[in-house]
Every structure is written in structure tokens, then in C-alpha cells.
JSON list of C-alpha atoms in Angstrom, two decimals:
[
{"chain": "A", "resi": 16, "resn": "UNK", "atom": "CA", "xyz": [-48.28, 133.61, 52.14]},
{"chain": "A", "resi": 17, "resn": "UNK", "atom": "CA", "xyz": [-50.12, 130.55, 50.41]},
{"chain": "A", "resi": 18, "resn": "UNK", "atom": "CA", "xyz": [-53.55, 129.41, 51.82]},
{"chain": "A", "resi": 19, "resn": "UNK", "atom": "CA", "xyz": [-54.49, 125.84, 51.72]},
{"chain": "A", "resi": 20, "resn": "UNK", "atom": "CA", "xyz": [-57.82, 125.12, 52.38]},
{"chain": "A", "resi": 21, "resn": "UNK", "atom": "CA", "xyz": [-59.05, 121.69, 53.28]},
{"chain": "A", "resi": 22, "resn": "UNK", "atom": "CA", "xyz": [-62.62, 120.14, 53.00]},
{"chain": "A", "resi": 23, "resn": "UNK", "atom": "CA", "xyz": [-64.59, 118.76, 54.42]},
{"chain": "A", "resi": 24, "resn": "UNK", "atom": "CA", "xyz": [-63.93, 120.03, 57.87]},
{"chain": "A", "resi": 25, "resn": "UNK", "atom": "CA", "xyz": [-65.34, 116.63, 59.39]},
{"chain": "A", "resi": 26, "resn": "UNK", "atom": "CA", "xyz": [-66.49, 113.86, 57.74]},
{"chain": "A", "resi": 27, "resn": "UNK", "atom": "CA", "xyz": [-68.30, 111.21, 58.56]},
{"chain": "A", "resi": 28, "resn": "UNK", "atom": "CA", "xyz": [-67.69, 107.35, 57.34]},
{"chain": "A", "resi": 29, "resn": "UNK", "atom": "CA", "xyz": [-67.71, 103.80, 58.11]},
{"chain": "A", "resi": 30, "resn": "UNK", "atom": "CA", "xyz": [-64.99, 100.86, 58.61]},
{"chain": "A", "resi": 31, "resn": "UNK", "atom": "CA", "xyz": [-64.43, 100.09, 55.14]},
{"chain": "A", "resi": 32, "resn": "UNK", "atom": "CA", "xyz": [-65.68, 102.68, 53.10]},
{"chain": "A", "resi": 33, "resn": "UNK", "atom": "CA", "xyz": [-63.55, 104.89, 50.75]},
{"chain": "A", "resi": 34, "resn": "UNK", "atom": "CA", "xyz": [-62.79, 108.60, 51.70]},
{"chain": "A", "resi": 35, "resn": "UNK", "atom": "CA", "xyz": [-61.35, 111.53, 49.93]},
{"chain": "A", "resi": 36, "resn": "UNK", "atom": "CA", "xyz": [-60.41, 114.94, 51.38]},
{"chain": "A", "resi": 37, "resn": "UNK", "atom": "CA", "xyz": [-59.48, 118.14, 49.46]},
{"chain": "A", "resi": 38, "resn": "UNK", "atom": "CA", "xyz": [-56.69, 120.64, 50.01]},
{"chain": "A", "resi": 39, "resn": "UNK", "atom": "CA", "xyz": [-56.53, 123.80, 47.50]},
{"chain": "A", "resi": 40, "resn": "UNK", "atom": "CA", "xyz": [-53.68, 126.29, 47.71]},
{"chain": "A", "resi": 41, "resn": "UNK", "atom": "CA", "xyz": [-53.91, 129.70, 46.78]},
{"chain": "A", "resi": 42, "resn": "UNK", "atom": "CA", "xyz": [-51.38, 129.61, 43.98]},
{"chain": "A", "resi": 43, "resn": "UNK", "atom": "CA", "xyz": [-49.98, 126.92, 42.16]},
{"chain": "A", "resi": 44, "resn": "UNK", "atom": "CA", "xyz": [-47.56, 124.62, 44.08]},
{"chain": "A", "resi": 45, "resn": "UNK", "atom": "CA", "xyz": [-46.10, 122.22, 41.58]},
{"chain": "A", "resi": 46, "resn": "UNK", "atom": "CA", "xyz": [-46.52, 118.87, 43.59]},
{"chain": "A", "resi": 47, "resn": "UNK", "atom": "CA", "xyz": [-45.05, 120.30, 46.73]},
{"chain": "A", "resi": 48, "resn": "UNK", "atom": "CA", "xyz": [-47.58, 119.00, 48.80]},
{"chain": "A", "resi": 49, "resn": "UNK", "atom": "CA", "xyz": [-47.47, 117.03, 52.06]},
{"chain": "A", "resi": 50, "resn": "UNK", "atom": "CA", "xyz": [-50.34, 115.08, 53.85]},
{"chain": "A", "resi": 51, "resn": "UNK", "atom": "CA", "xyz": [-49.96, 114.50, 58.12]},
{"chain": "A", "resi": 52, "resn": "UNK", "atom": "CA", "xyz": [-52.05, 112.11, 59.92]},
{"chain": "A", "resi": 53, "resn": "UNK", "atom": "CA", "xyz": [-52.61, 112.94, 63.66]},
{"chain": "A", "resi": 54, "resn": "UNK", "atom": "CA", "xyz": [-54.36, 110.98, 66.22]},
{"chain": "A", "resi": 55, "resn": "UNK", "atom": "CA", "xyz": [-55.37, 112.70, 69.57]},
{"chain": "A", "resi": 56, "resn": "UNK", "atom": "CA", "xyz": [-52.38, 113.28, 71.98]},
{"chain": "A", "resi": 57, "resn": "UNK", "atom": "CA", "xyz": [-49.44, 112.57, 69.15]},
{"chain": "A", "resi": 58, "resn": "UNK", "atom": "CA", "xyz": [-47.44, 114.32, 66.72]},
{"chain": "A", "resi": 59, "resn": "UNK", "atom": "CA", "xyz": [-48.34, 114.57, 63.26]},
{"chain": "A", "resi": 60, "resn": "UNK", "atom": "CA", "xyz": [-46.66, 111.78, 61.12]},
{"chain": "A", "resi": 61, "resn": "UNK", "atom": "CA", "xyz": [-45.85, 112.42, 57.67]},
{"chain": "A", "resi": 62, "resn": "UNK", "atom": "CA", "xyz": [-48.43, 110.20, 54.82]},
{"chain": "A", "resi": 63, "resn": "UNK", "atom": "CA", "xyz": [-47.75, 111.26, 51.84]},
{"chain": "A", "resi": 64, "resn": "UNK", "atom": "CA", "xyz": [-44.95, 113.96, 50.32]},
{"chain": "A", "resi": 65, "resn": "UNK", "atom": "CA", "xyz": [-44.42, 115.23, 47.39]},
{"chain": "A", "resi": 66, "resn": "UNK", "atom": "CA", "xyz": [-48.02, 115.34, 46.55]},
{"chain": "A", "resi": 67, "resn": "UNK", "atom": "CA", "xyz": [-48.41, 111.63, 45.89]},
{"chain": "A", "resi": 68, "resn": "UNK", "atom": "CA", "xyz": [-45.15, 109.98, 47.07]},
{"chain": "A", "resi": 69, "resn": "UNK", "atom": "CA", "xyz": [-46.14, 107.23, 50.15]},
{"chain": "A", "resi": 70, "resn": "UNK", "atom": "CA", "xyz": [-43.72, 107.79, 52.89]},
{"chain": "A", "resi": 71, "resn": "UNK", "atom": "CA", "xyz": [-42.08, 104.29, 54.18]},
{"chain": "A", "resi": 72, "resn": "UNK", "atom": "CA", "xyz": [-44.38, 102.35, 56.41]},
{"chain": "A", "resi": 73, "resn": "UNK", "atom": "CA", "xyz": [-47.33, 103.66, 55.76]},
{"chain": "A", "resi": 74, "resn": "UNK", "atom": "CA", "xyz": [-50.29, 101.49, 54.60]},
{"chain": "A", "resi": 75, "resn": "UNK", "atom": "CA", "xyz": [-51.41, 101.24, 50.89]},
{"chain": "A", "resi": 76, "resn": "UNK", "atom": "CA", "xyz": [-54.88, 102.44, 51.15]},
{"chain": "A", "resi": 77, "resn": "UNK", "atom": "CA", "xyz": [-53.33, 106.10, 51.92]},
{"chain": "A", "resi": 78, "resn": "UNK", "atom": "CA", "xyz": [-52.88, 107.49, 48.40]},
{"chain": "A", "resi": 79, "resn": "UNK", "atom": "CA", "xyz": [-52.33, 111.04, 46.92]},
{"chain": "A", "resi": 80, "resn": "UNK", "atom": "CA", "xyz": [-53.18, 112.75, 43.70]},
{"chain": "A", "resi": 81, "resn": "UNK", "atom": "CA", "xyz": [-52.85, 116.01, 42.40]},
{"chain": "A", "resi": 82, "resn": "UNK", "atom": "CA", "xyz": [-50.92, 118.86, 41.18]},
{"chain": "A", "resi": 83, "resn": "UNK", "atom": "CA", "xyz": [-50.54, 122.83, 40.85]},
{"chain": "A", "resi": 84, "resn": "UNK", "atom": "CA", "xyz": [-53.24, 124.47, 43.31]},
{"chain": "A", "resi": 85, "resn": "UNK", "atom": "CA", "xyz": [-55.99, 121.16, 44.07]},
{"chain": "A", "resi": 86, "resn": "UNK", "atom": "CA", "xyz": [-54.46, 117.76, 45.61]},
{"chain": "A", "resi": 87, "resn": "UNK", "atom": "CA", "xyz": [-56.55, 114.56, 47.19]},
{"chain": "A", "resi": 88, "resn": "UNK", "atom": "CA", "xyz": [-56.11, 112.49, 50.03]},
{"chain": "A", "resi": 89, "resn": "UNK", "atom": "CA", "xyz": [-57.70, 109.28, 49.36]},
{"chain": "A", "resi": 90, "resn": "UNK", "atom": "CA", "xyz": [-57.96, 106.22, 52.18]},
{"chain": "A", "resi": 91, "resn": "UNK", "atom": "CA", "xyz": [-59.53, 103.11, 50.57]},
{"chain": "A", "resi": 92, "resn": "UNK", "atom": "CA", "xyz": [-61.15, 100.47, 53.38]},
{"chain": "A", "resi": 93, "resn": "UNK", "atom": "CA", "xyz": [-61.12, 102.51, 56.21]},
{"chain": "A", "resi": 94, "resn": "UNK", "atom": "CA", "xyz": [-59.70, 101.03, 59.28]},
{"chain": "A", "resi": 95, "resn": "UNK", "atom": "CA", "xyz": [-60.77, 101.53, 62.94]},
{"chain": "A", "resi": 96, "resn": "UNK", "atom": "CA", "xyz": [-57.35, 103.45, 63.37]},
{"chain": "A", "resi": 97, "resn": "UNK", "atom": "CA", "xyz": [-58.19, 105.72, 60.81]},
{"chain": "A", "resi": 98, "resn": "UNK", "atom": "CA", "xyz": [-60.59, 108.02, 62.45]},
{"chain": "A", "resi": 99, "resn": "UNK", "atom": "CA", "xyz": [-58.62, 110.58, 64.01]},
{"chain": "A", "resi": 100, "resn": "UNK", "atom": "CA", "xyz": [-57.67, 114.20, 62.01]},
{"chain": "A", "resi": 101, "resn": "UNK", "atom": "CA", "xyz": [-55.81, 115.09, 58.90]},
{"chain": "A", "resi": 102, "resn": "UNK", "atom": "CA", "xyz": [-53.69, 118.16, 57.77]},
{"chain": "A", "resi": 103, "resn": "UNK", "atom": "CA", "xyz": [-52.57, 119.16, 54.31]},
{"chain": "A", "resi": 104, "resn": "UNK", "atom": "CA", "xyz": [-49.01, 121.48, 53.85]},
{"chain": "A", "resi": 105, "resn": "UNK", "atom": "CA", "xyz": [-47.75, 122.94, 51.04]},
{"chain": "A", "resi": 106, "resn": "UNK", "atom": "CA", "xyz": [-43.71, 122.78, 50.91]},
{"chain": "A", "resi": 107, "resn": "UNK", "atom": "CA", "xyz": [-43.35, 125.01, 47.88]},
{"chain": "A", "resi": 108, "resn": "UNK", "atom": "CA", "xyz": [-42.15, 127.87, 49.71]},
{"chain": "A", "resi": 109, "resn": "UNK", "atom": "CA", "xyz": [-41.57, 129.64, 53.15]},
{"chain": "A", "resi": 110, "resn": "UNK", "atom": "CA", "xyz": [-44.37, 129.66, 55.60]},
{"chain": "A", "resi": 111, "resn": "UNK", "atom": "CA", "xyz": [-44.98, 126.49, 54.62]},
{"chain": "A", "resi": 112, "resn": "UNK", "atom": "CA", "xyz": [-48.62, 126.64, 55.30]},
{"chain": "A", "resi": 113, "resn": "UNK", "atom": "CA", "xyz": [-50.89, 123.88, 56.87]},
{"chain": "A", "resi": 114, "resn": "UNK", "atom": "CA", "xyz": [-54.31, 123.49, 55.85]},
{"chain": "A", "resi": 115, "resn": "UNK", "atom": "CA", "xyz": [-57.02, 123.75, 58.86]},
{"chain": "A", "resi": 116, "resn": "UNK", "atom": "CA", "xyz": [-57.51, 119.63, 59.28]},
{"chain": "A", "resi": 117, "resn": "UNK", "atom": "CA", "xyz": [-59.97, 117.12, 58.62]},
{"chain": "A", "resi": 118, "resn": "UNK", "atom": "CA", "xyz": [-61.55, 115.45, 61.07]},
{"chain": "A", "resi": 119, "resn": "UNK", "atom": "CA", "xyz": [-62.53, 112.10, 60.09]},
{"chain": "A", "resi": 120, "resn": "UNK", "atom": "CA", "xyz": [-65.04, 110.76, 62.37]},
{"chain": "A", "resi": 121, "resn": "UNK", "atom": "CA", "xyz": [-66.77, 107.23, 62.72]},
{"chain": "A", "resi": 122, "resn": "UNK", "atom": "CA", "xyz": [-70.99, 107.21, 61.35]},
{"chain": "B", "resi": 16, "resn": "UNK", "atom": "CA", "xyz": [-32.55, 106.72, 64.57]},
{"chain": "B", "resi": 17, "resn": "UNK", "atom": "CA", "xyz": [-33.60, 110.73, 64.44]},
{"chain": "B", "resi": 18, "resn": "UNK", "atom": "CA", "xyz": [-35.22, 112.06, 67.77]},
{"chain": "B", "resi": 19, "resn": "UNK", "atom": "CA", "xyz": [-35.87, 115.02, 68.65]},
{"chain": "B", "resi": 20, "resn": "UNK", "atom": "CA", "xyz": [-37.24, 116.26, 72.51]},
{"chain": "B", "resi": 21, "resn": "UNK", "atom": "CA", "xyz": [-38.50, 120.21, 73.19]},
{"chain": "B", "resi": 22, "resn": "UNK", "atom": "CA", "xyz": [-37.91, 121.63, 76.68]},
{"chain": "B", "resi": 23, "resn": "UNK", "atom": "CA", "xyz": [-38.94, 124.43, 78.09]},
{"chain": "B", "resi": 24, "resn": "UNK", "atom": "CA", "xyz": [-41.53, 126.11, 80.43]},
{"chain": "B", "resi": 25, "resn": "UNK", "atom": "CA", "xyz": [-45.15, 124.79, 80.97]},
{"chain": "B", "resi": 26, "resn": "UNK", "atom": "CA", "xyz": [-46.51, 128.06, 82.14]},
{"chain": "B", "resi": 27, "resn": "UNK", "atom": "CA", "xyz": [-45.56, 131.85, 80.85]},
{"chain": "B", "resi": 28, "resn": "UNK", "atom": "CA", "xyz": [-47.26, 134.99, 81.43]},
{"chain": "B", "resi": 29, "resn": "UNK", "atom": "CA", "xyz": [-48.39, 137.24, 79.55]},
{"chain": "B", "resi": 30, "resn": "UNK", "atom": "CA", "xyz": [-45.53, 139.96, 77.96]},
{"chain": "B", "resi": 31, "resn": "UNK", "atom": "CA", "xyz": [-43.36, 137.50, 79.06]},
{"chain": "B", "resi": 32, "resn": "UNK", "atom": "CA", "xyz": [-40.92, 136.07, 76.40]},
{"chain": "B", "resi": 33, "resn": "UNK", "atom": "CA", "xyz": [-41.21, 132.15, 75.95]},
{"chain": "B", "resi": 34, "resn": "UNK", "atom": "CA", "xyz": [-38.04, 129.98, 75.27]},
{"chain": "B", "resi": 35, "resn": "UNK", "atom": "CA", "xyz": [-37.85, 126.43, 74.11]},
{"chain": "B", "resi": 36, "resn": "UNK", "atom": "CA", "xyz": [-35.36, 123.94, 73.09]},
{"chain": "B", "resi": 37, "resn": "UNK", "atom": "CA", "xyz": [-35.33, 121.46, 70.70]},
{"chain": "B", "resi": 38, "resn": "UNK", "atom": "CA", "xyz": [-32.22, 118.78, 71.30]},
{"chain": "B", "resi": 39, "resn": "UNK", "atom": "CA", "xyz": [-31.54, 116.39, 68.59]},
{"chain": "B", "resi": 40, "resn": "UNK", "atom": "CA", "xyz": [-29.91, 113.47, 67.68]},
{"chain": "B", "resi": 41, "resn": "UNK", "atom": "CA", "xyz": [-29.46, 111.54, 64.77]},
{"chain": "B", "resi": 42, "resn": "UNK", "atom": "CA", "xyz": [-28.30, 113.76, 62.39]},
{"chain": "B", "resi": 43, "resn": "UNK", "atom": "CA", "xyz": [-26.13, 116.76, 62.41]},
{"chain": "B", "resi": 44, "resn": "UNK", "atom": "CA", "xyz": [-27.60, 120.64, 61.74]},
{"chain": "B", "resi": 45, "resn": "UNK", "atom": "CA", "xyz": [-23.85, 121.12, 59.90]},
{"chain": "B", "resi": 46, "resn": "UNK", "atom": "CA", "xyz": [-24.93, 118.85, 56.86]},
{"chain": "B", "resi": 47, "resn": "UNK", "atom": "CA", "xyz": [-26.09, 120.16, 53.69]},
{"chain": "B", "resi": 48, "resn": "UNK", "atom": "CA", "xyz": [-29.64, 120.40, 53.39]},
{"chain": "B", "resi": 49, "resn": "UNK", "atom": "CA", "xyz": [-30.57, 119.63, 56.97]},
{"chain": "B", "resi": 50, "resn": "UNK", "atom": "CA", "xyz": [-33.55, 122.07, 58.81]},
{"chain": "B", "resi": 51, "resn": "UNK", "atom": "CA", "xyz": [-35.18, 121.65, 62.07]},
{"chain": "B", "resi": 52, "resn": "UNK", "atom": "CA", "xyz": [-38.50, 123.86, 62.07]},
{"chain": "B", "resi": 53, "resn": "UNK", "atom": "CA", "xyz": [-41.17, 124.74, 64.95]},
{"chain": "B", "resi": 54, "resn": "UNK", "atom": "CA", "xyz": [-45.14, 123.90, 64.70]},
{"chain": "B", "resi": 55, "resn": "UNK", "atom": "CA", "xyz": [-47.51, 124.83, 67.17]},
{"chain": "B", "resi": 56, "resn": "UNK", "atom": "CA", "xyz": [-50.67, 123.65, 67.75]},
{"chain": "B", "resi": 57, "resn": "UNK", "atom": "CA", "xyz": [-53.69, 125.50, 70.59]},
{"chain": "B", "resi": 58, "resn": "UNK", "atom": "CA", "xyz": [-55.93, 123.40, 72.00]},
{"chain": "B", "resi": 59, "resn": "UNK", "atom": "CA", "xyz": [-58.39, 121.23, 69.67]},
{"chain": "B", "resi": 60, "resn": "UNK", "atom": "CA", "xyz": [-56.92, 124.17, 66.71]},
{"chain": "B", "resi": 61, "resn": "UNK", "atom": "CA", "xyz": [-54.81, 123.59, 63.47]},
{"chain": "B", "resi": 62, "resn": "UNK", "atom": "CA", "xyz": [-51.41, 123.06, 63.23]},
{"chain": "B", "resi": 63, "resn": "UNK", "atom": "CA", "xyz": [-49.27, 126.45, 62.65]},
{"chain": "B", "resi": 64, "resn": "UNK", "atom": "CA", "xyz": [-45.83, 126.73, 61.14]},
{"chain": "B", "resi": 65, "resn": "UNK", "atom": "CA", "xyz": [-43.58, 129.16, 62.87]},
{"chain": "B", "resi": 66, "resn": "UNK", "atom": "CA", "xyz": [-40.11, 128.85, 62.09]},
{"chain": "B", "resi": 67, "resn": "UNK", "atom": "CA", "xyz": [-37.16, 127.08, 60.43]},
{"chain": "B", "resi": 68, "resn": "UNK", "atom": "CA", "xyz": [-33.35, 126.80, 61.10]},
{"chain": "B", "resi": 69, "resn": "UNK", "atom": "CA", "xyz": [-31.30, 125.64, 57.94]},
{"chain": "B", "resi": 70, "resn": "UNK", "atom": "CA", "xyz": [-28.09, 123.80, 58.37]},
{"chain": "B", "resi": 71, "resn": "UNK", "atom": "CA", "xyz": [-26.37, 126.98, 56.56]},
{"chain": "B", "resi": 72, "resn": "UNK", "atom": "CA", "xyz": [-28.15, 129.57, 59.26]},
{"chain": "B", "resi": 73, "resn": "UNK", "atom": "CA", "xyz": [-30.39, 130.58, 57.13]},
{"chain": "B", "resi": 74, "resn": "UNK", "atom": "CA", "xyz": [-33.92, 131.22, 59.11]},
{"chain": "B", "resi": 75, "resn": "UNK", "atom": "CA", "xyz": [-37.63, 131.57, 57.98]},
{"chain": "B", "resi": 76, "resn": "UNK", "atom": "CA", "xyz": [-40.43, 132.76, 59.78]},
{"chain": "B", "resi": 77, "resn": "UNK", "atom": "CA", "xyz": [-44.09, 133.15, 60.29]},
{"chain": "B", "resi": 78, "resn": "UNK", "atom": "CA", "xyz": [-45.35, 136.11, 58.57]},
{"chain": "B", "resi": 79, "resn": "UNK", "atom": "CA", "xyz": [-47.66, 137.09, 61.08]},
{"chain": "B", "resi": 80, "resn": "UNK", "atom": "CA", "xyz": [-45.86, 136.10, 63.93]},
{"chain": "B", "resi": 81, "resn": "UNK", "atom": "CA", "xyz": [-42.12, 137.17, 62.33]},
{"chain": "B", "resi": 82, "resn": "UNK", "atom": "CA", "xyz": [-41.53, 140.66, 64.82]},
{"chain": "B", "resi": 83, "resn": "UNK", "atom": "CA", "xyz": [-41.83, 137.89, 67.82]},
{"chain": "B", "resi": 84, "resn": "UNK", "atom": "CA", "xyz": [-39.82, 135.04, 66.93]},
{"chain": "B", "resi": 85, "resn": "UNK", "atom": "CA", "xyz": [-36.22, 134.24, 66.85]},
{"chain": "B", "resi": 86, "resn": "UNK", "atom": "CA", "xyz": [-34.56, 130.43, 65.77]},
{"chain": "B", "resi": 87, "resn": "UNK", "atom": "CA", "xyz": [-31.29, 129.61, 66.38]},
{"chain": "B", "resi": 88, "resn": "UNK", "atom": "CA", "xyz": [-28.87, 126.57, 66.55]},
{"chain": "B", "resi": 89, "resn": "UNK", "atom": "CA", "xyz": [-26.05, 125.34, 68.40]},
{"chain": "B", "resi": 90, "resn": "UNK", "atom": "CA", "xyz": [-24.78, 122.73, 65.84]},
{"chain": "B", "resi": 91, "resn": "UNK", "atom": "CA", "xyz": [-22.41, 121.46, 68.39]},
{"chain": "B", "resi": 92, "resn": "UNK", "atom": "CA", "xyz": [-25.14, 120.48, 71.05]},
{"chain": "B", "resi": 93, "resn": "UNK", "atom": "CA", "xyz": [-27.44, 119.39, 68.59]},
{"chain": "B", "resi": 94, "resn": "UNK", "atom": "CA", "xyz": [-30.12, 122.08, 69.61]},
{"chain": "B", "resi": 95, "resn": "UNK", "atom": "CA", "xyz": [-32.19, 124.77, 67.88]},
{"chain": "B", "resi": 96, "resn": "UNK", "atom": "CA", "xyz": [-33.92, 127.62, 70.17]},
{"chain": "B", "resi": 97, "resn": "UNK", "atom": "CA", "xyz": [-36.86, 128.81, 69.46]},
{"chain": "B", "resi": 98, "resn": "UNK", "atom": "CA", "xyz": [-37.86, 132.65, 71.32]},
{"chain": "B", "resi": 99, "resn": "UNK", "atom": "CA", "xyz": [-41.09, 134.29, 71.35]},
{"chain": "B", "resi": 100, "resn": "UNK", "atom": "CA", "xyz": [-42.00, 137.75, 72.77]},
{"chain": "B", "resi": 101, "resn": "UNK", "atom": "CA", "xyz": [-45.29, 139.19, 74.12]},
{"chain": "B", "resi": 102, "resn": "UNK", "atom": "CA", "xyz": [-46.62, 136.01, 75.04]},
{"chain": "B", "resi": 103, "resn": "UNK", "atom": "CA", "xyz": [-50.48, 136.28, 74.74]},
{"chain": "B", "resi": 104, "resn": "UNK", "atom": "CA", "xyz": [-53.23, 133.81, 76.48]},
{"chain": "B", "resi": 105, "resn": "UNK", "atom": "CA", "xyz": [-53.30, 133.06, 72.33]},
{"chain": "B", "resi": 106, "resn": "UNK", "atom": "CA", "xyz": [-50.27, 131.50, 72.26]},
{"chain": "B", "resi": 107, "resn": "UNK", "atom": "CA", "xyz": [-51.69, 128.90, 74.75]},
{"chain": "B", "resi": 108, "resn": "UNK", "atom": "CA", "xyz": [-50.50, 125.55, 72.33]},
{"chain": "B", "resi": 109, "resn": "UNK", "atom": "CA", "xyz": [-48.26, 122.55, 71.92]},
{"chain": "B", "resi": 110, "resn": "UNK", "atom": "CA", "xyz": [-45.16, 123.84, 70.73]},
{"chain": "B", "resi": 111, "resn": "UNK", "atom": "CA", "xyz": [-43.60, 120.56, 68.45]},
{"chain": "B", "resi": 112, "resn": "UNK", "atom": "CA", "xyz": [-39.82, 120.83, 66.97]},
{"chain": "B", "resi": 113, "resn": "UNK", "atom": "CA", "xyz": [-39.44, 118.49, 63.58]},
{"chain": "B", "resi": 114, "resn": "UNK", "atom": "CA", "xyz": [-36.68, 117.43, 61.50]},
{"chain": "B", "resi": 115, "resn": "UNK", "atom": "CA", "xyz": [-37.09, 118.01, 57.55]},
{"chain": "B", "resi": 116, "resn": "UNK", "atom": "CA", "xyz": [-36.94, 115.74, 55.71]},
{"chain": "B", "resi": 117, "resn": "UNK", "atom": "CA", "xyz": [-36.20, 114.82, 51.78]},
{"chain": "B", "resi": 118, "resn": "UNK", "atom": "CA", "xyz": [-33.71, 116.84, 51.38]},
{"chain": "B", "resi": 119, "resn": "UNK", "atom": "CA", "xyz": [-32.07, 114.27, 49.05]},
{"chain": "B", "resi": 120, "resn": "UNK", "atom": "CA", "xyz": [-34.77, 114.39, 47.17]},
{"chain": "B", "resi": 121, "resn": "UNK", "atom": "CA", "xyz": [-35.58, 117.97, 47.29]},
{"chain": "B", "resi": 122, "resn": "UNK", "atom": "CA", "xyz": [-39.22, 116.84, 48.30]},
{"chain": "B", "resi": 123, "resn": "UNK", "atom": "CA", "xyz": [-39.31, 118.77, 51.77]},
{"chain": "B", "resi": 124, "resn": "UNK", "atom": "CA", "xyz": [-41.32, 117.46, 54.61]},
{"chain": "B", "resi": 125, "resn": "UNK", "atom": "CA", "xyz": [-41.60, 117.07, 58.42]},
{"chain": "B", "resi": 126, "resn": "UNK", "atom": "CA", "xyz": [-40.63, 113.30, 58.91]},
{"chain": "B", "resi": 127, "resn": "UNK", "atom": "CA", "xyz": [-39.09, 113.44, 62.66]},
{"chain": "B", "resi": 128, "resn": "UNK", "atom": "CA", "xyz": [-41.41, 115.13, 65.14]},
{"chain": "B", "resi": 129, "resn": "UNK", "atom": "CA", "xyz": [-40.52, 115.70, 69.08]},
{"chain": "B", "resi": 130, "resn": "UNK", "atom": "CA", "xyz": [-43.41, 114.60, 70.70]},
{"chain": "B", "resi": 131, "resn": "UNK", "atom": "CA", "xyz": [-44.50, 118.13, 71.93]},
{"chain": "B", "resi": 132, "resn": "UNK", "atom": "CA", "xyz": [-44.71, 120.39, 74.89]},
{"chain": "B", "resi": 133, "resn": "UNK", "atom": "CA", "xyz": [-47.68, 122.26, 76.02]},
{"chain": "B", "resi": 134, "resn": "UNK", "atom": "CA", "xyz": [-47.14, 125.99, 76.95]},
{"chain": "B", "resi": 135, "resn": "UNK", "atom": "CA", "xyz": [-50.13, 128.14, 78.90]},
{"chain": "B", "resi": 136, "resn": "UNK", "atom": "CA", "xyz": [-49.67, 131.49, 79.00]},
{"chain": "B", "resi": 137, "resn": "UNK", "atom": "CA", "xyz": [-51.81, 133.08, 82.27]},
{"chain": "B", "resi": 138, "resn": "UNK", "atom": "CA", "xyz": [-51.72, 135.15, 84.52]}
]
């Protein structure tokens, strides 16, 4: 199976800053790489696929970078509604593997 | 408008064998490229792939959890079943069926999500 690992774990940041959060996979996944935001209680909802692609209706300040085994979730300006937890997932191939999550918490 | 709702008990116990139901709407699990998959997620934990249903049958599974699951679909009541054996206090999680998406673009993603159903397995 492929292993994505995430970090940081938690992080800690204000309303406005800018934030980035790492995922690695074990082998090289092309761009088949999916972020999920999830806030307490609620499903995960789909950010950004295909490594960089923003799905519809999400804000601009998500973006995505990245390609083969290391990909970035960046979120420029934080907003209030932004501090909840984060989860990488690689798509390449069956187990399609979630990282462990990022907790993003207000300083 | 894609929904998706899992059913199924709130309390198992352990050996037990756990089955839920995902029902659907929205699309159909007959068209090309269509998959309906099972997450589960314990208590404050990660999220954990288990399983996923292809509109052709074809089924992948957890690798460490593989000897205990079993996904199938009734494409004509728009539901996929998801079974687990054994059932362990560790299996204590919200069990979530999702629709994947990007099939058209053969970027593959969870885009539809039910909105989750909490299993405890005790005693």
C-alpha cells in the first residue's frame, strides 16, 4: 500500500496569515492527489483534486502544488472558518490511502 | 443533486458482523465509471479507506482489513452494502459512504459524502 504522511500534525496560526501543509507518499503518484477539509461533526469535502485542480465552490486562497511523491496545501489569509482539520489522499491506486490530518488550530 | 445516506446499526458487539447501507440517488451505479466507496473514521482518529464498489462490480479493499469486508451493490435500489466480520471495540468509528467523483476526467476523488453513521462496538 502507499503511505502518505502529512506534517505538521497541528499547526498553529492566525486570521490572516498564510499556511502550508505537507503530504509525502511513499512512491511516486503522478498528480493523483486529493486534499479534504473537515470541520468537527461533518464529512470531509473535497478541496483540491488532482493535485492542484480547485474543486467548484471552493474559495481561492485554497491552492495545491506538487507532483510525484511531495504535494502542498497552501491557504493564503486565513479565515475564522478555516481552523478545523485537513487530510491528504492519494488516488493513484487501490487503497487509496489518507494521510493522518492536520489540525489547524487558532494562536 | 447526488446524496447519499448510510443506515445501519448504532451498536454491535464484539464477533458480531456489522452491516451498513449506503442508498443513493443522483446517479446510477450502472454508468461507466461510477464507484461508491466506504471511509471510516474512530473517534478524534484519521480517516481510513475501506472499500470500493465499481459500476462494472469490480471491488477493492483495505489491505489490512480485506479477510473482513465485503461491498456489494444493488444497482436497481441505488444501494451498496458494506459487511464487516469480527467486529472489535477498534472498529468503534463513523462509518461514511461517498460517491467518486471525476471520472470524466479520470482525476478520481470523493466529491459526494453521506453524512455518516457512528457504530460502537461493546459489549
Amino acid at each position: 500500500d502507499i503511505q502518505m504522511t502529512q506534517s505538521p500534525s497541528s499547526l498553529s496560526a492566525s486570521v490572516g496569515d498564510r499556511v502550508t501543509i505537507t503530504c509525502r507518499a511513499s512512491q511516486s503518484i503522478s498528480t493523483w492527489l486529493n486534499w479534504y477539509q473537515q470541520k468537527p461533526g461533518q464529512a470531509p469535502k473535497v478541496l483540491i483534486y488532482a493535485a492542484s485542480s480547485l474543486q467548484s465552490g471552493v474559495p481561492l486562497r485554497f491552492s495545491g502544488s506538487g507532483s510525484g511523491t511531495d504535494f502542498t496545501l497552501t491557504i493564503t489569509s486565513l479565515q475564522p472558518e478555516d481552523f478545523v482539520s485537513y487530510y491528504c489522499q492519494q488516488s493513484y491506486t487501490t487503497p487509496y490511502t489518507f494521510g493522518q490530518g492536520t489540525k489547524l488550530e487558532i494562536k | 443533486q447526488i446524496t447519499l445516506r448510510e443506515s445501519g446499526p448504532t451498536l454491535v458487539k464484539p464477533t458480531q458482523t456489522l452491516t451498513l447501507t449506503c442508498t443513493f440517488s443522483g446517479f446510477s451505479l450502472s454508468t461507466s465509471g461510477m464507484g461508491v466507496g466506504w471511509i471510516r473514521q474512530p473517534p478524534g482518529k484519521a480517516l481510513e479507506w475501506l472499500a470500493l464498489i465499481y459500476w462494472n462490480d469490480d471491488k477493492r479493499y483495505s489491505s489490512s482489513l480485506k479477510s473482513r469486508l465485503t461491498i456489494t451493490k444493488d444497482t436497481s435500489k441505488n444501494r451498496v452494502v458494506l459487511t464487516m466480520t469480527n467486529m472489535d471495540p477498534v472498529d468503534t468509528a463513523t462509518y461514511y459512504c461517498a460517491h467518486r467523483g471525476g471520472a470524466a476526467s479520470g482525476n478520481y476523488y470523493f466529491d459526494y459524502w453521506g453524512q455518516g453513521t457512528l457504530v460502537t462496538v461493546s459489549s
